[in-house]
Coordinates of C-alpha atoms in Angstrom, one line a residue:
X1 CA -210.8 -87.0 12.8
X2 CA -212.9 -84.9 14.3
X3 CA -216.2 -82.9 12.4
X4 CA -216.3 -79.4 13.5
X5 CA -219.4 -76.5 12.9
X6 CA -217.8 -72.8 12.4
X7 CA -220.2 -70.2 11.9
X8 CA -219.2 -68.0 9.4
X9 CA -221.1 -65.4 8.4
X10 CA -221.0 -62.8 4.4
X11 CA -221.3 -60.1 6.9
X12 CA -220.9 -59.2 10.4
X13 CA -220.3 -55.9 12.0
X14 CA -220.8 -54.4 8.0
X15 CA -217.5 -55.7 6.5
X16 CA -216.5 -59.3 4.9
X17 CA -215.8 -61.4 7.8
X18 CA -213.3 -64.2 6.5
X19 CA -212.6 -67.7 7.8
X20 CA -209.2 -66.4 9.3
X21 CA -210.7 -64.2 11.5
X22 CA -212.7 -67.2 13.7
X23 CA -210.0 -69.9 12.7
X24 CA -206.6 -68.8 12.1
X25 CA -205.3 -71.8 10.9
X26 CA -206.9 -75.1 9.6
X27 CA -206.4 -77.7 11.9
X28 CA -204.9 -81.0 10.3
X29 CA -207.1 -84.4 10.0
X30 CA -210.4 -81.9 9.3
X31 CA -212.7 -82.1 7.0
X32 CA -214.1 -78.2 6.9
X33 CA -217.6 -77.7 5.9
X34 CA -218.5 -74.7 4.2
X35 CA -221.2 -73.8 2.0
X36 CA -220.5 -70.1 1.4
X37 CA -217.6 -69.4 -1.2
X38 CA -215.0 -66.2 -1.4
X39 CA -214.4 -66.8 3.2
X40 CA -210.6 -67.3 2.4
X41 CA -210.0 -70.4 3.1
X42 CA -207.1 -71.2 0.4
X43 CA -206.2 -67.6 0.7
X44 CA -205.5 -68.5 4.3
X45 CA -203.9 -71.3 3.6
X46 CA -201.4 -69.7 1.2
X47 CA -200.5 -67.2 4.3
X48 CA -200.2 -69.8 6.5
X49 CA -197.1 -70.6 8.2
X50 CA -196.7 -73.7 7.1
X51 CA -195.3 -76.1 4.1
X52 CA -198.5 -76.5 1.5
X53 CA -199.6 -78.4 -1.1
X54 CA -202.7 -77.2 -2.5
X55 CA -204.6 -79.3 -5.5
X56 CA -206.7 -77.6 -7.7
X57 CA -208.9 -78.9 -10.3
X58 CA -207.1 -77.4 -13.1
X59 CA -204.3 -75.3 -14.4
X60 CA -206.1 -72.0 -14.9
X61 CA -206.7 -71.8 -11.2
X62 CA -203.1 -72.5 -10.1
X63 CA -201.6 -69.6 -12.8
X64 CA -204.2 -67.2 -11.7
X65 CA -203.5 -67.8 -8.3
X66 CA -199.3 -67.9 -8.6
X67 CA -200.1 -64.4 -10.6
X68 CA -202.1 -62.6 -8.6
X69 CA -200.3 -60.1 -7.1
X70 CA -201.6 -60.3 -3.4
X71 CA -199.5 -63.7 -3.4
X72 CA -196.1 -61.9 -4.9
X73 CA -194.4 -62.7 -1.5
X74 CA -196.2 -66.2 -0.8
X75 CA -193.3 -68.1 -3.0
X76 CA -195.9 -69.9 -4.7
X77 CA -195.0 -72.7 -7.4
X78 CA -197.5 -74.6 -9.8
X79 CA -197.2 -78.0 -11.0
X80 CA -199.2 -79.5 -14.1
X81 CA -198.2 -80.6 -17.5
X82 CA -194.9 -79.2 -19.0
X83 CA -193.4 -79.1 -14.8
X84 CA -191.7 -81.6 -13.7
X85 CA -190.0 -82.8 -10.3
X86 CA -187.0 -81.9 -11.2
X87 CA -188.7 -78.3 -11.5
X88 CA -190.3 -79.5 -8.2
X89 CA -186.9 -80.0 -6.2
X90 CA -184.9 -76.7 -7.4
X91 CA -188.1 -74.8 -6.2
X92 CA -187.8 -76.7 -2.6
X93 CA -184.2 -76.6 -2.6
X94 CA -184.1 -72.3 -2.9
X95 CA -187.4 -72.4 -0.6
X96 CA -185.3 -73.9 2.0
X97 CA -181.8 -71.7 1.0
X98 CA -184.3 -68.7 1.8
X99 CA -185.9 -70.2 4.8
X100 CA -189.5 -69.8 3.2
X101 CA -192.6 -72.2 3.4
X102 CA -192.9 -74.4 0.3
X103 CA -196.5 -73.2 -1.2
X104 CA -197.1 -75.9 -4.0
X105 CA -200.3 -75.7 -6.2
X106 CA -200.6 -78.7 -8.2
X107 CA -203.2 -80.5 -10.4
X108 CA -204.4 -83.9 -8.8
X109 CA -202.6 -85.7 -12.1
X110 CA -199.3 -83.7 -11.9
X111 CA -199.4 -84.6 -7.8
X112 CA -197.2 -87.6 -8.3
X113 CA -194.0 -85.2 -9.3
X114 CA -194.3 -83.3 -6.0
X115 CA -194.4 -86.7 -4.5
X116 CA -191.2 -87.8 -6.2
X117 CA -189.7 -84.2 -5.8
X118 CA -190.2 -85.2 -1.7
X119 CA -188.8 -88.4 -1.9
X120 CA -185.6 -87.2 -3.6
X121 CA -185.1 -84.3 -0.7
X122 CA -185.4 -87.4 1.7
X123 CA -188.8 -85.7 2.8
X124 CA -191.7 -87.7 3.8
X125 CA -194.5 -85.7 2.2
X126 CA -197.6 -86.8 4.5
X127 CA -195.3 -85.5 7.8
X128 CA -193.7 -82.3 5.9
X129 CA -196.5 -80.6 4.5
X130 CA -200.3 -79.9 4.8
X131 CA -202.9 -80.8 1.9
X132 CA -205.6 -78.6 1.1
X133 CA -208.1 -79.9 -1.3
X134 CA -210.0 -77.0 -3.0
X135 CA -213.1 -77.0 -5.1
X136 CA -212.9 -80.9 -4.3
X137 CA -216.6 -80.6 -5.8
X138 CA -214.5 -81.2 -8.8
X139 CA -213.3 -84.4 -7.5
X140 CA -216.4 -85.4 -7.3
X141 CA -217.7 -84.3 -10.7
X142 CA -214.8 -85.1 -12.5
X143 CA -213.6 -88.9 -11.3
X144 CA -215.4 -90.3 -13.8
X145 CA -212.8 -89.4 -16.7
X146 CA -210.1 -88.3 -14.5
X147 CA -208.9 -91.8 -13.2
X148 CA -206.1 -90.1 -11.3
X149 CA -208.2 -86.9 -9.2
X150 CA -208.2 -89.2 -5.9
X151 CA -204.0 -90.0 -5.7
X152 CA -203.8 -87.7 -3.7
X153 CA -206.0 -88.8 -1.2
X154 CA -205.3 -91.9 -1.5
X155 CA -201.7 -91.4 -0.1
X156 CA -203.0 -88.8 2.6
X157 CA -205.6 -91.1 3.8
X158 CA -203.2 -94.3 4.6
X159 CA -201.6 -92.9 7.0
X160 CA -202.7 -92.7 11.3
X161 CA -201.6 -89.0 11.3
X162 CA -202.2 -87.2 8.4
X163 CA -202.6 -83.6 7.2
X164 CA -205.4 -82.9 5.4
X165 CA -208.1 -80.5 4.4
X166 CA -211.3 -81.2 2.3
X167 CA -214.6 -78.8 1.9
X168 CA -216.8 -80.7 0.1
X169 CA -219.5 -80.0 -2.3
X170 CA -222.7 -78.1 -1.6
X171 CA -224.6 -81.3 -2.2
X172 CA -222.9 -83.0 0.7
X173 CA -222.4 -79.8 3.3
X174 CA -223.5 -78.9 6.2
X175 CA -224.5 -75.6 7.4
X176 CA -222.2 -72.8 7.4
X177 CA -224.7 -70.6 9.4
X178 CA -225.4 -67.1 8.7
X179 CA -225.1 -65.2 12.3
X180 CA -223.4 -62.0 12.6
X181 CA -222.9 -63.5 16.3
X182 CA -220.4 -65.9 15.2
X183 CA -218.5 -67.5 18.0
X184 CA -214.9 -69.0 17.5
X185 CA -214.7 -72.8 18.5
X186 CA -214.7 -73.3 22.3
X187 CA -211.0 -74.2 23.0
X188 CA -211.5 -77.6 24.2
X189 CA -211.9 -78.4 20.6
X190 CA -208.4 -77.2 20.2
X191 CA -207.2 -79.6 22.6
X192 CA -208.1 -82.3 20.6
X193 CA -206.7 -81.5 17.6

């Protein structure tokens, strides 16, 4: 795993500049620091092409993201209490029928029915999909009463090649630099990814 430096910047050339622009994908075993919210990062990742599974803290942020109209066509699915893997597997199963990426926004304590949804498609979750850990300050904060927030990780982690993505909190980032002279990473960081 491999730390990499993007300069992002609010503003550069007078509009929003977003993390897609500079780095069109995230590249797997990365651990992106960013201290500036709103750069697109999940938005990114729910356009990318790409199986997902993207755990949020709670399920407020997965309905208002499989709501939002801007995702209508991203065949998003959320998975928290009251959705189960049964749920899990019909929503892979007509992903697959329709040839679309599987976009699945879980809690970290409802993460253990995707995992079971995988293993009943035969699917080895850690090779078929990429994790993105969002507001993982959350993790964090809320480990101490929410035993189960790190499964995820746990599985992700024991594993030699794993897809994974995890901004951490402000308290523990490093710069994400305000230049309007951004420059994209050189491209012999992209052939060691």
């Amino acid at each position: 795993m491999k730390n990499r430096e993007i300069t992002v910047s609010k503003e550069a050339n007078g509009k929003i500049q977003y993390l897609t622009e500079i780095l069109p994908e995230i590249p797997t075993n990365t651990i992106l620091y960013k201290k500036l919210t709103g750069l697109g990062a999940t938005y990114g990742e729910l356009k990318a092409n790409r199986n997902s599974i993207i755990i949020e803290p709670n399920k407020p942020v997965i309905s208002g993201k499989c709501k939002d109209p801007k995702h209508g066509k991203d065949n998003l699915f959320g998975v928290f209490d009251g959705v189960y893997a049964d749920d899990v597997v019909a929503y892979m199963e007509r992903s697959i029928k329709q040839s679309k990426h599987f976009k699945i926004l879980t809690t970290p304590e409802s993460f253990h029915k995707v995992q079971e949804a995988f293993e009943e498609m035969d699917m080895d979750i850690r090779y078929n999909s990429f994790l993105l850990f969002d507001e993982c300050h959350k993790i964090v904060k809320d480990s101490g009463f929410r035993p189960d927030i790190t499964l995820p990780m746990d599985l992700f982690l024991n594993v030699n090649r794993k897809p994974w993505y995890l901004p951490l909190p402000s308290s523990l980032q490093t710069h994400v630099l305000k230049n309007r002279n951004f420059r994209p990473l050189p491209s012999s960081l992209h052939s060691t990814m």
